[in-house]
Coordinates of C-alpha atoms and ligand atoms in Angstrom, one line a residue:
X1 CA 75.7 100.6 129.1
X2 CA 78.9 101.1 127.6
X3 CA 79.2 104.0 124.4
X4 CA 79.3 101.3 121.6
X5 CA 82.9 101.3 120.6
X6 CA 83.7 102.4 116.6
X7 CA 86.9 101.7 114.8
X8 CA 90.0 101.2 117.8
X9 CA 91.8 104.1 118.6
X10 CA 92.8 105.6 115.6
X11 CA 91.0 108.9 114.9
X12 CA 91.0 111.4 111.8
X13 CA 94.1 113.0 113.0
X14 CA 96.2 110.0 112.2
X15 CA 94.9 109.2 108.7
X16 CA 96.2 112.0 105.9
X17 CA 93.7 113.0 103.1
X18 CA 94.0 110.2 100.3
X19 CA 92.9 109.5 97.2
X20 CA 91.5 105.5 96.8
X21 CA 91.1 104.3 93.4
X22 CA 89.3 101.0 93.5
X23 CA 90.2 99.0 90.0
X24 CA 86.8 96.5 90.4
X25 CA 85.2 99.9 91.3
X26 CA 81.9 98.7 89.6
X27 CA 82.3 94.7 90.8
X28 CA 81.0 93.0 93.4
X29 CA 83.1 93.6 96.2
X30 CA 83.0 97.4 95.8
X31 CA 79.3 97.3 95.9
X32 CA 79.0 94.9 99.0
X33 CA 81.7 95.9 101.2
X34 CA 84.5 99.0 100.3
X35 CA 81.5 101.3 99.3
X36 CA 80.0 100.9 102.2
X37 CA 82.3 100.5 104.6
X38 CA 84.1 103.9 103.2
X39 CA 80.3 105.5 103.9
X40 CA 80.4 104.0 107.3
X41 CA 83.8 105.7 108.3
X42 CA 82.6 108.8 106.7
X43 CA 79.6 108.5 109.3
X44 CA 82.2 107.7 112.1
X45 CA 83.8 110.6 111.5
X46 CA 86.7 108.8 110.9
X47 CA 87.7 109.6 107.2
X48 CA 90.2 112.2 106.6
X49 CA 88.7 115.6 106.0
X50 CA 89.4 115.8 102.5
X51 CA 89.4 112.3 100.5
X52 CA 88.5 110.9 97.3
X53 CA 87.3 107.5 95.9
X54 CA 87.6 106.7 92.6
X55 CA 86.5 103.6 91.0
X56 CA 87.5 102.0 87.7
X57 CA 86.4 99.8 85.3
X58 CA 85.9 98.6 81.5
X59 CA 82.0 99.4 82.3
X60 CA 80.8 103.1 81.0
X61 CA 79.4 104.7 84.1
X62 CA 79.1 108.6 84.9
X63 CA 79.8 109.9 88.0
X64 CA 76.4 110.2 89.0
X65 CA 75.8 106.6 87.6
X66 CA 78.4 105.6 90.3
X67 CA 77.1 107.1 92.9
X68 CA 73.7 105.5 92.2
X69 CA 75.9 102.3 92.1
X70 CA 77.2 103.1 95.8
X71 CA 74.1 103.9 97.2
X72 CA 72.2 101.2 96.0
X73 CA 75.1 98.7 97.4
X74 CA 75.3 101.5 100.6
X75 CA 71.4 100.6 100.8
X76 CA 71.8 96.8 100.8
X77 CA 74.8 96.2 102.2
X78 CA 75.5 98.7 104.8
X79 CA 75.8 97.8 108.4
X80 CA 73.5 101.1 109.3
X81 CA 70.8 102.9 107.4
X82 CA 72.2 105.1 104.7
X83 CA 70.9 108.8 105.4
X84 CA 70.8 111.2 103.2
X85 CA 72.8 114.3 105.3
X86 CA 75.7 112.2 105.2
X87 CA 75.4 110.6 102.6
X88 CA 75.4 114.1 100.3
X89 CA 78.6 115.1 101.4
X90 CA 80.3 110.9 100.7
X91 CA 78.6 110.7 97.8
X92 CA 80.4 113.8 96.5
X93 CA 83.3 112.6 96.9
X94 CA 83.3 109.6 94.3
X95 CA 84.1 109.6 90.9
X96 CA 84.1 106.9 88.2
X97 CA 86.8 106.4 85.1
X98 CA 86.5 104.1 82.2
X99 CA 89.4 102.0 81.5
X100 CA 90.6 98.5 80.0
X101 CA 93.2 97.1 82.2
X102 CA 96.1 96.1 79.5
X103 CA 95.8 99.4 77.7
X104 CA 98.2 101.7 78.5
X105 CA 96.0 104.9 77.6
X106 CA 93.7 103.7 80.7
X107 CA 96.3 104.9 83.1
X108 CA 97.3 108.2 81.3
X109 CA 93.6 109.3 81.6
X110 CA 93.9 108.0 85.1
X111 CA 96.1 110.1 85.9
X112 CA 95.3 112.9 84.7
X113 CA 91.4 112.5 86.5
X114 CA 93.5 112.1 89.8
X115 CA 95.5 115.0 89.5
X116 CA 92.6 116.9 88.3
X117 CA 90.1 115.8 91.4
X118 CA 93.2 115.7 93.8
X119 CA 93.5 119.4 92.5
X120 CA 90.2 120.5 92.8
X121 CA 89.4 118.7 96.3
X122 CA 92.8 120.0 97.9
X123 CA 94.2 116.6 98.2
X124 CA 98.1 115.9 98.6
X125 CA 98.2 113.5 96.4
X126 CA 98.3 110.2 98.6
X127 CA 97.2 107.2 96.6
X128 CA 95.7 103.8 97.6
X129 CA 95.3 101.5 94.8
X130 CA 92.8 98.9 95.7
X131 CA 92.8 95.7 93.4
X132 CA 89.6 94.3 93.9
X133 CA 90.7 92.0 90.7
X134 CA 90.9 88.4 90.0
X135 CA 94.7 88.0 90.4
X136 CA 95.7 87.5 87.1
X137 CA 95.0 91.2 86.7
X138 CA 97.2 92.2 89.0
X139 CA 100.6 92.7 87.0
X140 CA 99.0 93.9 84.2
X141 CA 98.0 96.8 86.1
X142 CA 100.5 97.0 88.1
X143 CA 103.1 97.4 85.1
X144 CA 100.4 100.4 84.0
X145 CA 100.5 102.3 86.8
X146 CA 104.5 101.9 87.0
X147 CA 104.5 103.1 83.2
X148 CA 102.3 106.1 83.7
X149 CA 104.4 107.0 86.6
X150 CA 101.2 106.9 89.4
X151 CA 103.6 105.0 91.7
X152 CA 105.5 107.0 94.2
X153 CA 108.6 105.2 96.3
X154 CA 108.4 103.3 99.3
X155 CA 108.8 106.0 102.2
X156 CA 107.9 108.9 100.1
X157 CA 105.4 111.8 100.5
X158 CA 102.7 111.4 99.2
X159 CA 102.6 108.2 99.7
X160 CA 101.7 105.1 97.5
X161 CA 100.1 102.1 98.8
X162 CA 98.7 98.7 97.4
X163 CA 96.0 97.1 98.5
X164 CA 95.3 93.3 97.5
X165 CA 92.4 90.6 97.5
X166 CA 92.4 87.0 97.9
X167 CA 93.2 84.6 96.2
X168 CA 97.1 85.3 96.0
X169 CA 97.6 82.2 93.9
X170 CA 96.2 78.8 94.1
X171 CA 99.0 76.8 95.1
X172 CA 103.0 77.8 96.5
X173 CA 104.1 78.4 92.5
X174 CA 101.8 80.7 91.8
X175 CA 101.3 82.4 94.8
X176 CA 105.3 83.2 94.5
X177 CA 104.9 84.2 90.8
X178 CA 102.1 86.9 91.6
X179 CA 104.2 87.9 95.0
X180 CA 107.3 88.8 92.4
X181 CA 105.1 90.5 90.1
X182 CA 103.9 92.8 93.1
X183 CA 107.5 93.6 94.6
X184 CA 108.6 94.3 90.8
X185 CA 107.0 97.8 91.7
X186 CA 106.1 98.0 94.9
X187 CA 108.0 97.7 98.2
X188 CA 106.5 95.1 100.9
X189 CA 105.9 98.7 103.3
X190 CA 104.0 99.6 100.6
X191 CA 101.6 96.3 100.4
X192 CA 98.5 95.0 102.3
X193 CA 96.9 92.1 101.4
X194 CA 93.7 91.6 102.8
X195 CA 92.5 89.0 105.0
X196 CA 88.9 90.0 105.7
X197 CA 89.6 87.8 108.9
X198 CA 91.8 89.6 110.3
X199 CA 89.9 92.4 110.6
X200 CA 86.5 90.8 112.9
X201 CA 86.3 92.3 116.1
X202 CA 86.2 89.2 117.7
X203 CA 89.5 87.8 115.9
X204 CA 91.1 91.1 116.9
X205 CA 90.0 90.0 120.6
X206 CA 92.1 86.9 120.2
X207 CA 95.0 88.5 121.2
X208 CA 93.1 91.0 123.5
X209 CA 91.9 87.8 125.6
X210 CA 94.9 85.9 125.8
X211 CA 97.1 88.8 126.9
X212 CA 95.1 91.6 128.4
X213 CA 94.0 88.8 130.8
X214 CA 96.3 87.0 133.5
X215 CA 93.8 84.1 133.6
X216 CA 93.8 82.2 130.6
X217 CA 97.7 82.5 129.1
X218 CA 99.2 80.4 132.3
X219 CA 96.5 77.7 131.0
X220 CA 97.4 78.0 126.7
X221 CA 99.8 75.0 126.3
X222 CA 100.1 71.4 126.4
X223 CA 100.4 71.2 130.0
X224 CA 96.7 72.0 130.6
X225 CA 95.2 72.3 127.3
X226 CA 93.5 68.9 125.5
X227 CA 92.3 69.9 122.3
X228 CA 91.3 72.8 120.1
X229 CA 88.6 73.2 117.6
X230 CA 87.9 75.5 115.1
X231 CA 84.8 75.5 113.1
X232 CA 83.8 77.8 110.1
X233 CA 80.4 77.1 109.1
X234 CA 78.5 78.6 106.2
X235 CA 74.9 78.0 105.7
X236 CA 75.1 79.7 101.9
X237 CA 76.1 77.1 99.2
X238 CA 78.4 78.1 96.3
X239 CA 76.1 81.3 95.3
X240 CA 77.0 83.1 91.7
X241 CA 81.1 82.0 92.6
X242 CA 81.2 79.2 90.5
X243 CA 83.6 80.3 88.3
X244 CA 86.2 81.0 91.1
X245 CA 85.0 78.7 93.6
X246 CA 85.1 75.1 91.1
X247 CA 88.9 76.3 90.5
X248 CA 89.6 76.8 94.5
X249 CA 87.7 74.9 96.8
X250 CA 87.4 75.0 100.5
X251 CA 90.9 74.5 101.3
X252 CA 92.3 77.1 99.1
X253 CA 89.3 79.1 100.0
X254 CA 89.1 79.3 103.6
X255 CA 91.7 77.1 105.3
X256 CA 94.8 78.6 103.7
X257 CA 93.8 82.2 104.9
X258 CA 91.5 82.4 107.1
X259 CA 91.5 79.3 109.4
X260 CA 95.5 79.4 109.2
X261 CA 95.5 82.7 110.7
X262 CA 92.9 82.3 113.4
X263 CA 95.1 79.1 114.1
X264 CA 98.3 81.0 114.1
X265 CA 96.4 84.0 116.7
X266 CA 95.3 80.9 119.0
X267 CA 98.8 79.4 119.0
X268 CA 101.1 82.8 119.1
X269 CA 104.0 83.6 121.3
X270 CA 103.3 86.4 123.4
X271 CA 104.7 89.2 120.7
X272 CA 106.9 91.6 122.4
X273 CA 105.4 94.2 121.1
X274 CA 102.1 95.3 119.1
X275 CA 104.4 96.5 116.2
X276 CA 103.0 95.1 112.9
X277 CA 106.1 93.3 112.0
X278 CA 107.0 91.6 115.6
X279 CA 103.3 90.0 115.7
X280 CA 103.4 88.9 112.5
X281 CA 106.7 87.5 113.0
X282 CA 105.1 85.8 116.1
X283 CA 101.9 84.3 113.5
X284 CA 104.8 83.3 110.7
X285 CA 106.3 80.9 113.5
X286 CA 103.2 79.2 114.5
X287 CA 102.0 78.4 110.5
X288 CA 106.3 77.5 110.3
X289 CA 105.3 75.0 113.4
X290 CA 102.2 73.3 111.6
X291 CA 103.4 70.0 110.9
X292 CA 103.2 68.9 107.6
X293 CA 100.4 66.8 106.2
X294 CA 101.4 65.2 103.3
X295 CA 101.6 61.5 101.1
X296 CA 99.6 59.2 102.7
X297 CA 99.2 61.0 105.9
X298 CA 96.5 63.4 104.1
X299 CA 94.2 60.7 104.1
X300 CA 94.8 60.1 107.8
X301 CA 94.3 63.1 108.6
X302 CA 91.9 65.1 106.2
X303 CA 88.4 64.8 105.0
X304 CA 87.1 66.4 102.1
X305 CA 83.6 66.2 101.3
X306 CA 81.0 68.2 98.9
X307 CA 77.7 68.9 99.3
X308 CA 74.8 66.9 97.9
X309 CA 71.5 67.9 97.4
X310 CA 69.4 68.3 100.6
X311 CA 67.6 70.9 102.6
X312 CA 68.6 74.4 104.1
X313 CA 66.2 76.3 107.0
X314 CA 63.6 73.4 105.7
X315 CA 63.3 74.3 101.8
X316 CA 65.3 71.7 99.6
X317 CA 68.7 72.9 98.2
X318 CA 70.3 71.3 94.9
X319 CA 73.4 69.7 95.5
X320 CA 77.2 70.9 94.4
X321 CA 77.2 69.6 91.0
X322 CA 73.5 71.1 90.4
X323 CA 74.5 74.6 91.0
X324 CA 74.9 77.0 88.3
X325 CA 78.4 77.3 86.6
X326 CA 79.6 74.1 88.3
X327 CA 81.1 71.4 86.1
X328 CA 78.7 67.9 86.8
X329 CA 81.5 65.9 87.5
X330 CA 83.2 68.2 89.7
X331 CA 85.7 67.0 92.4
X332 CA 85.8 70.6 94.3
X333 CA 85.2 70.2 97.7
X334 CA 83.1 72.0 100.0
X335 CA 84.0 71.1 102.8
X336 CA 87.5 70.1 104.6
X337 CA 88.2 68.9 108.1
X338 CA 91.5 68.4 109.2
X339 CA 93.6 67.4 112.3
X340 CA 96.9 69.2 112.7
X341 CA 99.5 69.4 114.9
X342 CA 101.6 72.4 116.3
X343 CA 105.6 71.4 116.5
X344 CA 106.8 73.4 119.0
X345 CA 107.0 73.2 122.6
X346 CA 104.2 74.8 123.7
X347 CA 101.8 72.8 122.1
X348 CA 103.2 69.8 121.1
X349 CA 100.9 66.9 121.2
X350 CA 97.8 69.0 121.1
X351 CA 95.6 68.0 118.2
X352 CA 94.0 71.1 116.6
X353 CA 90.8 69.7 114.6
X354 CA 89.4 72.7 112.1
X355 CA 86.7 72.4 110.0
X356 CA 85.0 74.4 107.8
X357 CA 82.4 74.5 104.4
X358 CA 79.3 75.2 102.5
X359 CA 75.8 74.4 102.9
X360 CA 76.3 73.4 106.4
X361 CA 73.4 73.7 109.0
X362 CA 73.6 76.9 110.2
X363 CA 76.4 80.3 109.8
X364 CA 78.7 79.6 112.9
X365 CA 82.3 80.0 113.5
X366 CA 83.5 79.4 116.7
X367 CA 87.4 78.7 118.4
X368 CA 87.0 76.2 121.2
X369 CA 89.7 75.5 123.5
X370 CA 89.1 72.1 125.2
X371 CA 90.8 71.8 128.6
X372 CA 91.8 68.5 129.7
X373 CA 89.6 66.8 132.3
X374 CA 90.0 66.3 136.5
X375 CA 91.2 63.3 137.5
X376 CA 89.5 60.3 138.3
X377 CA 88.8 61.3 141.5
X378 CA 86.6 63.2 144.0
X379 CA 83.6 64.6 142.0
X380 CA 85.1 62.7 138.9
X381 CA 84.9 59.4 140.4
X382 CA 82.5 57.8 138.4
X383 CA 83.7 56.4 135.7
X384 CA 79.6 55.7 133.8
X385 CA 79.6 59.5 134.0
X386 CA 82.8 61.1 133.5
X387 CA 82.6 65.3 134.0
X388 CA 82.8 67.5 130.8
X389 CA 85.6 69.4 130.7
X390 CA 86.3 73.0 131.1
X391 CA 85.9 74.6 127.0
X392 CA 86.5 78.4 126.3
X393 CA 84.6 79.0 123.2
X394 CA 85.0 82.0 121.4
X395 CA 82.1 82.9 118.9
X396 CA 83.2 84.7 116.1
X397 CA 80.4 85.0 114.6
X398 CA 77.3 85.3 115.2
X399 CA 76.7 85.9 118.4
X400 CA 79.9 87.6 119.0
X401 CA 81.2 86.6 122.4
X402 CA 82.7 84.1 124.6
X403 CA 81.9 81.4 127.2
X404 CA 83.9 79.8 129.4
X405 CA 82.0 76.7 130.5
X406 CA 82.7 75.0 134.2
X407 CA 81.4 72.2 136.5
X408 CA 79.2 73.5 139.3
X409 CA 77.0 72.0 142.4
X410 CA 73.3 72.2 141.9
X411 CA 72.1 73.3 144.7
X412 CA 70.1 70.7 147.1
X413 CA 71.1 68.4 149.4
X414 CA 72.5 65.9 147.4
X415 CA 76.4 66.5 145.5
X416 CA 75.3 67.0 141.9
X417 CA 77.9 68.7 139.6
X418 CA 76.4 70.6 136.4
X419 CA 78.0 72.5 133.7
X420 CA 77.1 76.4 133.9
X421 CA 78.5 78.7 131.7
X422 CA 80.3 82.2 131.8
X423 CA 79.0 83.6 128.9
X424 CA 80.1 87.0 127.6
X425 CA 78.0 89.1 124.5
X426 CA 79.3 91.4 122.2
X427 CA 75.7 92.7 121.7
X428 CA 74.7 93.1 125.5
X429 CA 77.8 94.8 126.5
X430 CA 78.5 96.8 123.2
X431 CA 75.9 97.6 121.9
X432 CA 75.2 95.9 118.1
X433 CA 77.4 98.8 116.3
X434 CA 80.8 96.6 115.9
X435 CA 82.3 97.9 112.5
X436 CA 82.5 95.7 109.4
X437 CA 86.4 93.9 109.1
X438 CA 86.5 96.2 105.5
X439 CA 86.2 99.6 107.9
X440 CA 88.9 98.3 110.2
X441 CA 91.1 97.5 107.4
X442 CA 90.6 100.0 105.0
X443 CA 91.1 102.4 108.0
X444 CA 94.5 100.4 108.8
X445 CA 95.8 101.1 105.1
X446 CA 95.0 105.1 105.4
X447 CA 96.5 105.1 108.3
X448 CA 99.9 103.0 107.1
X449 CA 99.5 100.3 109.5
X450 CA 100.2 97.0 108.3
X451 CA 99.4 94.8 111.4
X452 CA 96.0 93.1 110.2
X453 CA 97.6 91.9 106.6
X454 CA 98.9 89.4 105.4
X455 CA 103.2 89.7 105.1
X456 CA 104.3 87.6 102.0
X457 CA 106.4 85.7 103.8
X458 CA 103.2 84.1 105.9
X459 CA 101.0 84.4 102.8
X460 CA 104.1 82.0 101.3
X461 CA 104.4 79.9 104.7
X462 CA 100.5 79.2 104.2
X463 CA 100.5 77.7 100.5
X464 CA 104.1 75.8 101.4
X465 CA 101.6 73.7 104.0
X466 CA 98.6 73.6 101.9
X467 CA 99.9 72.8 99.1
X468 CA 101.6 69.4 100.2
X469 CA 97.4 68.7 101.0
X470 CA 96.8 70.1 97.2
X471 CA 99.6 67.5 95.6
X472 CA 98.2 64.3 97.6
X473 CA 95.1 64.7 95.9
X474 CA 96.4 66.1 92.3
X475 CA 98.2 63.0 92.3
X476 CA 94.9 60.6 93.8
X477 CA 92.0 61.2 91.3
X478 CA 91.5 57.3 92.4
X479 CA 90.3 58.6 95.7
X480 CA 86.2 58.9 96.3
X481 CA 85.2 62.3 97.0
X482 CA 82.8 61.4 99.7
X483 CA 79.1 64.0 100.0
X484 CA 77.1 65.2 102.8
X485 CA 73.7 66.2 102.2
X486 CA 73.1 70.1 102.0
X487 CA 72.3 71.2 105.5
X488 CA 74.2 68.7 107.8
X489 CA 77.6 68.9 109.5
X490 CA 80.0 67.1 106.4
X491 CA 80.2 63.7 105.9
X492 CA 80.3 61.2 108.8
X493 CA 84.6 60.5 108.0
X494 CA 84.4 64.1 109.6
X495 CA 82.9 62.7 112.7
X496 CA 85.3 59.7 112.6
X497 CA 88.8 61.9 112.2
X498 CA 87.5 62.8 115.7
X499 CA 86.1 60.7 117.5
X500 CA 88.8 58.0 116.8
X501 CA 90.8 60.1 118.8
X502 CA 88.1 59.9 121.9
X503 CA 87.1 63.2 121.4
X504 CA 84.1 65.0 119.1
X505 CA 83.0 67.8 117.8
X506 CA 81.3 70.3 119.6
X507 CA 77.4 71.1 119.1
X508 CA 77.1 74.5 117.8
Ligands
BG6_601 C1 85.6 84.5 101.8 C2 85.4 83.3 101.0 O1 87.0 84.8 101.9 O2 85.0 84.4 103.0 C3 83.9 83.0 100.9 O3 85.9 83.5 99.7 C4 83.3 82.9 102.2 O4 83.7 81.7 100.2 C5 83.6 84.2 103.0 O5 81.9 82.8 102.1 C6 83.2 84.1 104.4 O6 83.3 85.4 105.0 P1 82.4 85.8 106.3 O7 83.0 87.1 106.7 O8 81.0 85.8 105.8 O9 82.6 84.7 107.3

């Protein structure tokens, strides 16, 4: 058995002691993910040394009263058991301030508790500023940390860096407007915007398989490959996100991020090097390559769908419009399946099919790449019962892994052909440990590399295409929104966009 392998290869040594104010401190996402995936590196050994979080918000919290707030969320949320040991010596190191984003006074104090901690605890005085913020919130505090002078230049020691959530806008316009608002203060070495994607083991593998591996590259082009599929499947319906989710929707949601990039790490040139900038150079081309779906062609070629009321893991489920916070009428969709196609060389003419929403049957996200068949011939000579062809599936989650499926004899005296599979697990060979994306990725930022986040210019690239999708159906209200019923795979137009083309989609 393998030792079960923690965050890559960067250690302690490489990360400098840092300070991490978290503006959202007391929200969601500090409570389900950065609080517990800082306690997890602390475990790991893998924090600097010395270090500080400090969270902020409008709520009044002591100290202590945060710490409770971490531990409860560290309790919950936390990929292993909190312990107390450990946890004593993290815990000490988080700190809570009070403050109201537009007021300038907020960032005064702020800075005067940072100096003051950063003082106490020894710390150089390297700052991460994490906006865990609805967007609009972002130049507001943005302009307060520039005015209370907490911002030190690009290249500088100690260092300043940014850190930024999802969404970054909801179409190209706005995305550009916040992207401006940003660099007004901040250089783009200074920014990391976050694509939780990005940091999954098993999309990090992506590249890892494809180019650690002499065996499947030759094959990754429209010479040999037929199709590709990508599914992201969520079992969870809309949740307590209405408020965001009726103004996004699944395209905005998932497709312009995530799916995007796990398209563009599929698709890549081999980079020439594992520099941040020359692979995301290498992912910039491939969303540059997607070809446009727009007018009349987005109804050719997407299907949007929302759920309807129906039944999840057998207990019933209300439908889209039924769930708390959602406007009755709503036209969000929940679900989007598309066909695209790749303009380059490498892969023109291969149909990439990606699909992806709520209330689905079952959590499941999965890259397939569907070779094209034998001929006609030999053990393929029967036309009644044609042979499957060879699929490389790569689970993201769960059930981290992949499979290679291909034909083989039964054994017996007669020629029978079967489909076996080659079927590698995360969990058998490394153990169940894999760290959370938000360890890898906080990590990344200590440690100044940018390779895992999202460049403006691809977060840009991204909207340009989906927004040409977006403007089809501002400008078609006409069009029916068709449902699916809570716990099956989208609406049955899904199944046609496929299998008009003579393929479908694969059983997960
Ligand atoms: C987020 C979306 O980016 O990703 C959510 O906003 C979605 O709607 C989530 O549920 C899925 O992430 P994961 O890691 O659970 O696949």
């Amino acid at each position: 058995m393998i030792e079960p392998i923690t965050v890559g290869e960067i250690g302690p040594a490489e990360v400098e002691p840092v300070t991490i104010v978290i503006f959202g401190g007391a929200g969601d996402l500090a409570h389900r993910k950065l609080l517990p995936a800082l306690y997890n590196l602390h475990v790991d050994g893998l924090l600097p040394p010395q270090f500080a979080v400090v969270g902020i918000s409008r709520r009044a919290m002591t100290d202590d009263a945060y710490r409770d707030f971490a531990k409860e969320g560290t309790e919950r949320f936390s990929r292993r058991q909190r312990e107390d040991g450990p946890w004593q010596t993290f815990a000490g190191s988080l700190f809570f301030q009070r403050g109201t984003i537009e007021d300038a006074a907020t960032y005064q104090s702020l800075g005067a508790r940072l100096d003051m901690i950063e003082h106490e605890r020894g710390l150089p005085g390297n700052r991460i500023y994490y906006l865990a913020v609805p967007p609009a919130m972002f130049a507001p505090i943005i302009k307060g940390l520039a005015g209370a002078r907490l911002i030190a230049a690009p290249g500088s020691h100690p260092f300043a860096r940014l850190i930024v959530e999802k969404p970054i806008g909801r179409d190209l316009a706005s995305a550009r407007v916040i992207d401006e608002e940003v660099a007004a203060v901040f250089d783009e070495r200074q920014i990391y915007r976050i694509d939780h994607y990005l940091g999954k083991e098993t999309v990090q593998n992506i590249m890892v398989l494809r180019f650690a591996n002499s065996i499947f590259e030759p094959l990754f082009n429209q010479k040999y490959i037929d199709h590709v599929q990508i599914t992201v499947a969520e079992e969870e319906g809309v949740g307590t996100r209405a408020g965001y989710y009726e103004q996004a929707g699944a395209l905005r949601d998932m497709l312009q991020n995530h799916i995007l990039q796990l398209i563009a790490l599929v698709a890549l040139e081999p980079p020439h090097s594992l520099d941040a900038d020359v692979v995301r150079d290498e992912k910039l081309e491939v969303i540059r390559s997607l070809r446009p779906i727009a007018g009349a062609t987005v109804e050719a070629q997407v299907v949007r769908a929302q759920y309807a009321a129906g039944f999840e893991v057998g207990a019933p489920v209300p439908g889209y419009r039924s769930e708390p916070g959602v406007n009755p009428q709503s036209r969000t969709e929940t679900f989007v399946a598309l066909q695209v196609f790749i303009d380059n060389w490498r892969w023109a003419g291969v149909p990439f099919f990606v699909r992806t929403g709520k209330r689905l049957p079952k959590r499941a996200s999965e890259i397939s790449i569907h070779l094209k068949g034998v001929p006609p011939i030999l053990f393929n000579a029967d036309p009644s019962a044609p042979l499957d062809a060879n699929v490389l599936s790569i689970r993201i989650q769960p059930n981290e892994g992949f499979a290679l499926s291909i034909e083989s004899k039964i054994p017996g005296p007669h020629v029978r052909v079967y489909p076996v599979k080659m079927d590698f697990q995360y969990g058998s060979t490394f153990g169940n440990g894999s760290p959370e994306a938000y360890e890898r990725l906080l990590l990344d930022v200590m440690a100044g590399d940018a390779t895992l986040f999202m460049r403006r210019d691809a977060v840009e690239a991204s909207w340009q295409w989906v927004t040409a999708i977006l403007d089809r159906w501002a400008a078609r209200p006409d069009l029916t929104l068709p449902t699916y019923a809570a716990g099956e795979w989208g609406p049955a137009e899904a199944d046609r966009l496929i299998e008009s083309t003579g393929r479908r989609w694969r059983d997960l």
